[in-house]
Short mmCIF file of C-alpha atoms in Angstrom, two decimals:
data_model
loop_
_atom_site.label_atom_id
_atom_site.label_comp_id
_atom_site.label_asym_id
_atom_site.label_seq_id
_atom_site.Cartn_x
_atom_site.Cartn_y
_atom_site.Cartn_z
CA MET A 1136 -10.44 12.47 -11.08
CA PHE A 1137 -10.57 13.55 -7.31
CA LEU A 1138 -7.38 15.46 -6.34
CA LYS A 1139 -7.37 18.56 -3.90
CA PRO A 1140 -5.39 21.54 -4.85
CA GLU A 1141 -2.49 22.16 -3.54
CA PRO A 1142 -2.21 24.26 -0.51
CA THR A 1143 -0.40 27.67 -0.41
CA ILE A 1144 2.57 27.38 2.09
CA LYS A 1145 0.67 29.60 4.54
CA ASP A 1146 -2.29 27.10 4.67
CA LEU A 1147 0.23 24.04 4.63
CA LYS A 1148 2.04 25.68 7.77
CA GLY A 1149 -1.49 26.23 9.52
CA LEU A 1150 -2.37 22.47 8.37
CA LEU A 1151 0.71 21.08 10.01
CA GLU A 1152 0.23 23.40 13.00
CA SER A 1153 -3.06 22.66 13.65
CA ALA A 1154 -2.66 18.63 13.24
CA ASN A 1155 0.40 18.65 15.35
CA PHE A 1156 2.54 17.35 12.78
CA THR A 1157 6.35 17.82 12.73
CA LEU A 1158 8.48 18.21 9.98
CA ASP A 1159 10.63 15.05 11.21
CA GLN A 1160 7.44 12.89 10.42
CA LEU A 1161 7.02 14.61 6.97
CA LEU A 1162 10.81 13.70 6.44
CA ASN A 1163 10.15 10.10 7.66
CA MET A 1164 6.99 9.83 5.18
CA TYR A 1165 9.33 11.11 2.48
CA TYR A 1166 11.90 8.42 3.06
CA GLN A 1167 9.26 5.54 3.35
CA MET A 1168 7.72 6.35 0.06
CA ASN A 1169 11.13 6.58 -1.53
CA LEU A 1170 11.98 3.07 0.16
CA ILE A 1171 8.80 1.73 -1.49
CA ARG A 1172 9.24 3.40 -5.01
CA GLU A 1173 12.91 2.24 -5.00
CA PHE A 1174 11.88 -1.27 -4.01
CA GLU A 1175 9.27 -1.70 -6.47
CA GLU A 1176 11.17 -0.28 -9.26
CA ALA A 1177 14.00 -2.51 -8.63
CA ILE A 1178 11.87 -5.52 -8.46
CA GLY A 1179 10.49 -4.56 -11.34
CA ALA A 1180 13.86 -4.19 -13.46
CA LYS A 1181 14.96 -7.80 -12.13
CA TYR A 1182 11.52 -9.50 -13.03
CA TYR A 1183 12.45 -8.71 -16.55
CA GLU A 1184 15.79 -10.38 -16.44
CA GLY A 1185 15.67 -13.64 -18.87
CA LYS A 1186 12.16 -12.99 -20.03
CA ASN A 1187 13.16 -11.93 -23.54
CA PRO A 1188 10.76 -13.11 -25.25
CA PHE A 1189 8.46 -12.78 -22.20
CA ASN A 1190 7.56 -15.87 -20.11
CA MET A 1191 6.53 -15.22 -16.69
CA ALA A 1192 7.75 -18.74 -15.88
CA SER A 1193 11.64 -17.71 -16.44
CA GLY A 1194 14.04 -15.43 -14.88
CA PRO A 1195 15.36 -14.65 -11.45
CA ILE A 1196 11.92 -13.93 -10.33
CA ARG A 1197 8.74 -16.06 -11.46
CA GLY A 1198 5.25 -15.85 -11.71
CA GLU A 1199 2.92 -13.07 -12.01
CA MET A 1200 3.81 -9.59 -10.42
CA HIS A 1201 1.73 -6.66 -9.19
CA LEU A 1202 3.59 -3.28 -8.66
CA SER A 1203 2.47 -0.01 -6.84
CA SER A 1204 4.42 2.54 -8.07
CA GLY A 1205 2.36 5.68 -7.78
CA GLN A 1206 0.17 4.41 -4.73
CA GLU A 1207 3.10 4.75 -2.01
CA ALA A 1208 1.03 7.74 -0.33
CA VAL A 1209 -1.76 5.67 0.61
CA ALA A 1210 0.41 2.92 2.16
CA VAL A 1211 2.68 5.38 4.09
CA GLY A 1212 -0.37 7.78 5.22
CA VAL A 1213 -2.14 4.61 6.59
CA GLY A 1214 0.75 2.64 8.25
CA GLY A 1215 2.00 6.02 9.85
CA ASN A 1216 -0.85 5.82 12.29
CA LEU A 1217 -0.44 1.88 13.22
CA ARG A 1218 1.46 0.06 15.71
CA LYS A 1219 3.28 -3.03 15.56
CA GLU A 1220 0.38 -4.85 17.26
CA ASP A 1221 -2.45 -3.92 14.92
CA VAL A 1222 -3.33 -6.11 11.81
CA VAL A 1223 -2.88 -5.41 8.15
CA VAL A 1224 -4.31 -7.48 5.46
CA SER A 1225 -3.55 -6.62 1.99
CA THR A 1226 -3.88 -7.84 -1.56
CA HIS A 1227 -2.24 -9.13 -4.50
CA ARG A 1228 -0.52 -5.93 -4.58
CA PRO A 1229 1.07 -5.86 -1.46
CA HIS A 1230 4.69 -4.89 -1.49
CA HIS A 1231 4.02 -1.17 -0.39
CA HIS A 1232 1.72 -2.04 2.53
CA ALA A 1233 4.08 -4.57 3.77
CA ILE A 1234 7.25 -2.11 3.90
CA ALA A 1235 4.92 0.67 5.27
CA LYS A 1236 3.84 -1.66 8.40
CA GLY A 1237 7.54 -2.39 8.79
CA THR A 1238 8.50 -5.78 7.22
CA ASP A 1239 12.20 -6.50 6.69
CA ILE A 1240 12.81 -5.60 3.33
CA ARG A 1241 15.64 -8.21 3.06
CA LYS A 1242 13.13 -11.02 4.01
CA LEU A 1243 10.46 -9.65 1.74
CA ALA A 1244 12.72 -9.55 -1.36
CA ALA A 1245 14.04 -13.12 -0.59
CA GLU A 1246 10.51 -14.47 -0.74
CA ILE A 1247 9.58 -12.64 -3.89
CA PHE A 1248 12.85 -14.46 -5.32
CA GLY A 1249 11.59 -17.58 -3.64
CA LYS A 1250 14.60 -18.00 -1.51
CA SER A 1251 14.87 -20.07 1.66
CA THR A 1252 15.57 -16.64 3.81
CA GLY A 1253 12.34 -15.28 2.84
CA LEU A 1254 9.33 -14.49 4.93
CA CYS A 1255 7.76 -17.86 4.34
CA GLY A 1256 10.69 -19.80 3.13
CA GLY A 1257 10.46 -19.19 -0.32
CA LYS A 1258 7.28 -20.72 -0.67
CA GLY A 1259 4.67 -17.97 -0.60
CA GLY A 1260 5.98 -15.68 -3.55
CA HIS A 1261 5.04 -12.16 -3.78
CA MET A 1262 0.99 -12.38 -3.39
CA HIS A 1263 1.23 -14.62 -0.32
CA LEU A 1264 3.29 -12.72 2.11
CA PHE A 1265 3.16 -13.52 5.82
CA ASP A 1266 5.07 -11.77 8.51
CA LYS A 1267 4.07 -12.82 12.16
CA GLU A 1268 6.57 -10.15 13.78
CA VAL A 1269 4.69 -7.15 12.32
CA ARG A 1270 1.32 -8.75 11.97
CA PHE A 1271 1.23 -8.65 7.97
CA SER A 1272 -0.58 -10.83 5.83
CA CYS A 1273 -1.96 -10.79 2.09
CA SER A 1274 -3.85 -12.80 -0.13
CA GLY A 1275 -3.91 -13.25 -4.34
CA ILE A 1276 -7.86 -13.72 -3.61
CA VAL A 1277 -9.74 -10.62 -4.54
CA GLY A 1278 -11.77 -9.13 -2.09
CA ALA A 1279 -10.36 -11.74 0.59
CA SER A 1280 -8.49 -9.00 2.97
CA PHE A 1281 -12.16 -7.60 4.20
CA PRO A 1282 -13.42 -10.75 6.31
CA GLN A 1283 -9.75 -11.57 7.32
CA ALA A 1284 -8.98 -8.13 8.84
CA ALA A 1285 -12.73 -8.43 10.38
CA GLY A 1286 -11.59 -11.72 12.01
CA ALA A 1287 -8.92 -9.79 13.52
CA ALA A 1288 -10.79 -7.10 14.83
CA PHE A 1289 -13.30 -9.33 16.31
CA ALA A 1290 -10.39 -10.79 18.30
CA PHE A 1291 -9.32 -7.52 19.40
CA LYS A 1292 -12.52 -6.62 20.64
CA TYR A 1293 -13.22 -10.08 22.27
CA ARG A 1294 -9.85 -10.11 24.40
CA GLY A 1295 -10.27 -6.30 25.25
CA GLU A 1296 -7.50 -5.03 23.39
CA ASP A 1297 -7.25 -1.49 21.69
CA ASN A 1298 -5.41 -2.78 18.74
CA VAL A 1299 -6.96 -2.21 14.95
CA ALA A 1300 -7.01 -4.22 12.01
CA VAL A 1301 -6.89 -2.84 8.47
CA ALA A 1302 -8.12 -4.39 5.12
CA PHE A 1303 -6.42 -2.71 1.99
CA ALA A 1304 -8.43 -3.53 -1.02
CA GLY A 1305 -8.74 -2.27 -4.78
CA GLU A 1306 -11.77 -0.68 -6.12
CA GLY A 1307 -12.82 -3.81 -7.85
CA ALA A 1308 -12.66 -5.99 -4.83
CA ALA A 1309 -15.69 -3.77 -3.61
CA ASN A 1310 -17.72 -5.13 -6.06
CA HIS A 1311 -17.54 -8.49 -3.95
CA GLY A 1312 -20.08 -9.65 -1.77
CA THR A 1313 -17.27 -9.68 0.91
CA PHE A 1314 -17.43 -5.88 0.93
CA TYR A 1315 -21.01 -5.80 1.83
CA GLU A 1316 -21.05 -8.82 4.19
CA THR A 1317 -17.96 -7.79 6.27
CA LEU A 1318 -19.25 -3.83 6.53
CA ASN A 1319 -22.46 -5.09 7.87
CA ALA A 1320 -21.09 -7.11 10.45
CA ALA A 1321 -18.44 -4.71 11.47
CA SER A 1322 -20.80 -2.07 11.91
CA LEU A 1323 -23.51 -4.02 13.55
CA TRP A 1324 -20.67 -5.57 15.97
CA GLU A 1325 -18.78 -2.15 16.32
CA LEU A 1326 -15.52 -3.93 15.38
CA PRO A 1327 -12.13 -1.86 15.21
CA LEU A 1328 -11.95 -2.28 11.70
CA ILE A 1329 -10.29 0.26 9.05
CA VAL A 1330 -11.29 -0.44 5.51
CA VAL A 1331 -9.12 1.04 2.88
CA ILE A 1332 -10.04 1.05 -0.89
CA GLU A 1333 -7.34 1.93 -3.08
CA ASP A 1334 -9.43 3.30 -5.85
CA ASN A 1335 -6.99 3.77 -8.85
CA MET A 1336 -9.78 3.41 -11.34
CA TYR A 1337 -9.42 0.00 -12.67
CA ALA A 1338 -10.39 -3.33 -11.61
CA ASP A 1339 -7.65 -5.17 -13.63
CA SER A 1340 -8.34 -3.50 -16.91
CA THR A 1341 -12.33 -2.60 -16.46
CA PRO A 1342 -12.79 0.90 -15.70
CA LYS A 1343 -14.81 1.76 -12.43
CA SER A 1344 -17.10 3.92 -14.58
CA VAL A 1345 -18.47 0.95 -16.51
CA ALA A 1346 -18.75 -1.26 -13.23
CA LEU A 1347 -19.97 0.65 -10.30
CA ALA A 1348 -23.79 2.54 -10.28
CA THR A 1349 -22.22 5.23 -7.63
CA PRO A 1350 -19.11 7.22 -8.43
CA HIS A 1351 -17.79 6.71 -4.86
CA HIS A 1352 -17.39 3.59 -2.52
CA PHE A 1353 -17.63 5.34 0.63
CA GLN A 1354 -21.46 6.01 -0.21
CA ARG A 1355 -21.98 2.30 -0.08
CA ALA A 1356 -20.29 2.06 3.30
CA MET A 1357 -22.35 4.92 4.66
CA SER A 1358 -25.54 3.21 3.87
CA LEU A 1359 -24.42 0.41 6.48
CA ASN A 1360 -23.72 3.44 9.16
CA VAL A 1361 -19.95 3.13 8.70
CA PRO A 1362 -18.31 6.62 8.72
CA SER A 1363 -16.02 7.33 5.84
CA PHE A 1364 -13.54 9.55 3.96
CA LEU A 1365 -12.63 10.17 0.76
CA VAL A 1366 -9.12 11.04 0.37
CA ASP A 1367 -6.68 12.86 -2.11
CA GLY A 1368 -4.73 9.41 -2.38
CA MET A 1369 -1.82 11.23 -4.06
CA ASP A 1370 -1.11 13.34 -0.77
CA VAL A 1371 0.28 11.84 1.78
CA ILE A 1372 -0.83 14.25 4.55
CA ASP A 1373 -4.46 13.93 3.63
CA VAL A 1374 -4.22 9.98 3.86
CA TYR A 1375 -2.44 10.24 7.24
CA LEU A 1376 -5.14 12.72 8.68
CA ALA A 1377 -8.16 10.63 7.77
CA THR A 1378 -6.66 7.63 9.04
CA ARG A 1379 -5.83 9.14 12.16
CA LYS A 1380 -9.40 9.87 12.62
CA ALA A 1381 -10.41 6.23 11.59
CA VAL A 1382 -7.67 4.54 14.02
CA GLN A 1383 -8.58 7.11 16.99
CA ARG A 1384 -12.47 6.03 16.28
CA ALA A 1385 -11.54 2.44 16.21
CA ARG A 1386 -9.22 2.52 19.42
CA SER A 1387 -11.78 4.02 21.59
CA GLY A 1388 -14.68 1.52 20.75
CA GLY A 1389 -16.43 3.48 18.13
CA GLY A 1390 -16.52 1.00 15.57
CA PRO A 1391 -15.38 0.51 11.98
CA SER A 1392 -14.25 3.38 9.25
CA LEU A 1393 -13.82 3.34 5.35
CA ILE A 1394 -11.28 5.28 3.74
CA GLU A 1395 -11.58 5.78 0.06
CA ALA A 1396 -8.05 7.04 -1.28
CA VAL A 1397 -8.21 7.91 -5.19
CA THR A 1398 -4.77 7.02 -6.61
CA TYR A 1399 -3.14 5.67 -9.56
CA ARG A 1400 -0.95 2.89 -10.49
CA PHE A 1401 1.85 4.21 -13.04
CA ARG A 1402 2.51 0.56 -14.06
CA GLY A 1403 0.09 -1.92 -15.56
CA HIS A 1404 -2.16 -4.37 -13.58
CA PHE A 1405 0.72 -6.95 -13.93
CA GLU A 1406 4.15 -6.83 -15.17
CA GLY A 1407 3.60 -7.73 -18.69
CA ASP A 1408 0.24 -5.81 -19.16
CA GLY A 1409 -0.34 -4.24 -22.49
CA GLN A 1410 -2.06 -1.59 -20.93
CA GLU A 1411 -4.37 -1.16 -24.10
CA TYR A 1412 -7.37 -0.11 -22.01
CA ARG A 1413 -5.85 3.10 -21.27
CA GLU A 1414 -4.29 6.08 -22.91
CA ARG A 1415 -0.61 7.36 -22.56
CA ASP A 1416 -1.83 10.66 -22.04
CA GLU A 1417 -3.67 9.53 -18.95
CA VAL A 1418 -0.77 7.80 -17.29
CA GLU A 1419 1.30 10.86 -17.99
CA LEU A 1420 -1.04 13.34 -16.27
CA TRP A 1421 -1.19 11.40 -13.32
CA ARG A 1422 2.58 11.34 -13.20
CA VAL A 1423 2.42 15.11 -12.69
CA MET A 1424 0.70 14.28 -9.36
CA ASP A 1425 2.99 12.11 -8.32
CA PRO A 1426 2.89 11.58 -4.62
CA ILE A 1427 6.75 11.75 -3.64
CA THR A 1428 7.40 14.62 -6.01
CA ARG A 1429 4.53 16.58 -4.48
CA LEU A 1430 5.93 15.87 -0.75
CA GLY A 1431 9.36 16.86 -2.06
CA ASN A 1432 7.94 20.17 -3.07
CA ARG A 1433 6.33 20.90 0.01
CA LEU A 1434 9.28 20.06 2.10
CA THR A 1435 11.50 22.43 0.03
CA LYS A 1436 8.99 25.10 0.55
CA LEU A 1437 9.27 24.50 4.27
CA GLY A 1438 12.63 25.05 4.29
CA VAL A 1439 14.15 21.64 3.59
CA GLU A 1440 17.39 21.79 1.62
CA LYS A 1441 17.40 19.55 -1.76
CA GLU A 1442 20.76 18.07 -0.58
CA ARG A 1443 18.73 16.67 2.58
CA LEU A 1444 15.86 14.89 0.26
CA GLU A 1445 18.68 13.49 -2.13
CA ASN A 1446 20.28 12.09 0.93
CA GLU A 1447 17.13 10.63 2.05
CA ARG A 1448 16.48 9.04 -1.87
CA ARG A 1449 20.08 7.76 -1.62
CA LYS A 1450 19.69 6.17 1.88
CA ALA A 1451 16.61 4.48 0.31
CA ARG A 1452 18.20 3.17 -2.59
CA GLU A 1453 21.13 1.82 -0.89
CA ARG A 1454 18.93 -0.03 1.56
CA VAL A 1455 17.02 -1.69 -1.57
CA GLU A 1456 20.52 -2.53 -3.32
CA ASP A 1457 21.35 -4.61 -0.19
CA ALA A 1458 17.90 -6.12 0.39
CA LEU A 1459 18.26 -7.62 -3.22
CA LYS A 1460 21.78 -8.57 -3.01
CA PHE A 1461 20.68 -10.50 0.10
CA ALA A 1462 17.75 -11.92 -1.78
CA GLU A 1463 19.96 -13.04 -5.15
CA GLU A 1464 22.64 -14.70 -2.95
CA SER A 1465 20.35 -16.67 -0.51
CA PRO A 1466 19.83 -20.54 -1.39
CA TYR A 1467 16.56 -21.92 -2.65
CA PRO A 1468 14.67 -23.75 -0.29
CA GLU A 1469 15.97 -27.70 0.15
CA PRO A 1470 13.64 -30.20 -1.63
CA SER A 1471 13.38 -32.09 1.30
CA THR A 1472 11.49 -29.16 2.79
CA ALA A 1473 8.77 -29.22 0.51
CA LEU A 1474 6.31 -30.49 2.87
CA VAL A 1475 7.01 -28.67 5.75
CA GLY A 1476 4.23 -26.29 6.75
CA VAL A 1477 1.66 -28.06 4.54
CA PHE A 1478 -1.71 -28.89 5.95
CA LYS A 1479 -2.59 -32.59 5.73
#
């Protein structure tokens, strides 16, 4: 487990002052993390409707579902440093990254429900999101985000643009060949690429400790001359500040960076996962480190009233309720559009 100790209020104030970090920025992060949590938990509840006995082909949301509750600080800490023109390529667990990049949650919800008002007209589903407006995409193929983001980074450098590309991946994906191949090329060509490894310690159900010869992924990146950061993924400030350095380096032509964020998913790898591979005590231990609760406690110590924090949670909850209502009331795609957008 890698978690940094909670700073004293004096140290926290000093950190925020030295980093030119405002209270409004922290409050916006608190809202964004609550928006993601509310969205994920609401989608999780809807997913199980009509699935008793469990059958992933039934109910209003069909197919596999991978939720990210617990990992909000990574998405928000990274996303807070990005511009609309930057590219983000995510994984099979993509909702938190999409929301942090600025995707419309109404269209996101509709896509998950398979409705025509969704990001891809209801044809992509939750693992194949694509949002041209904010330059966000994802793939259900493990390890695919590395070369896809590198391609975008290559284009930015070729065109002389100062945008950056971010590839999110889990720690299991870092054992794929695409990880080394992409980092080697990005380092050699000094591409504006940032690789973010969300290390929740399990590749599906396989513990990292039985699959990786080194304790950390950043050690492998540094062997390819890629500067790397090991951050507390349950601390949004730690993630944000490391990402800010990586983004500044990429925009200035310095080349790629890797951020390894140690985090934890509170739910199973997929919905319906029996989770026999981990103890309940382990999950409860990590829940003590809930990134939303940690930031809320810090804001309270910094003088923010609890009523204001509750107001941020309420606003997030109402926005999610509106998004799900929009998705449920939207129509399914017309059968006549089945081949529209299909490569022939």
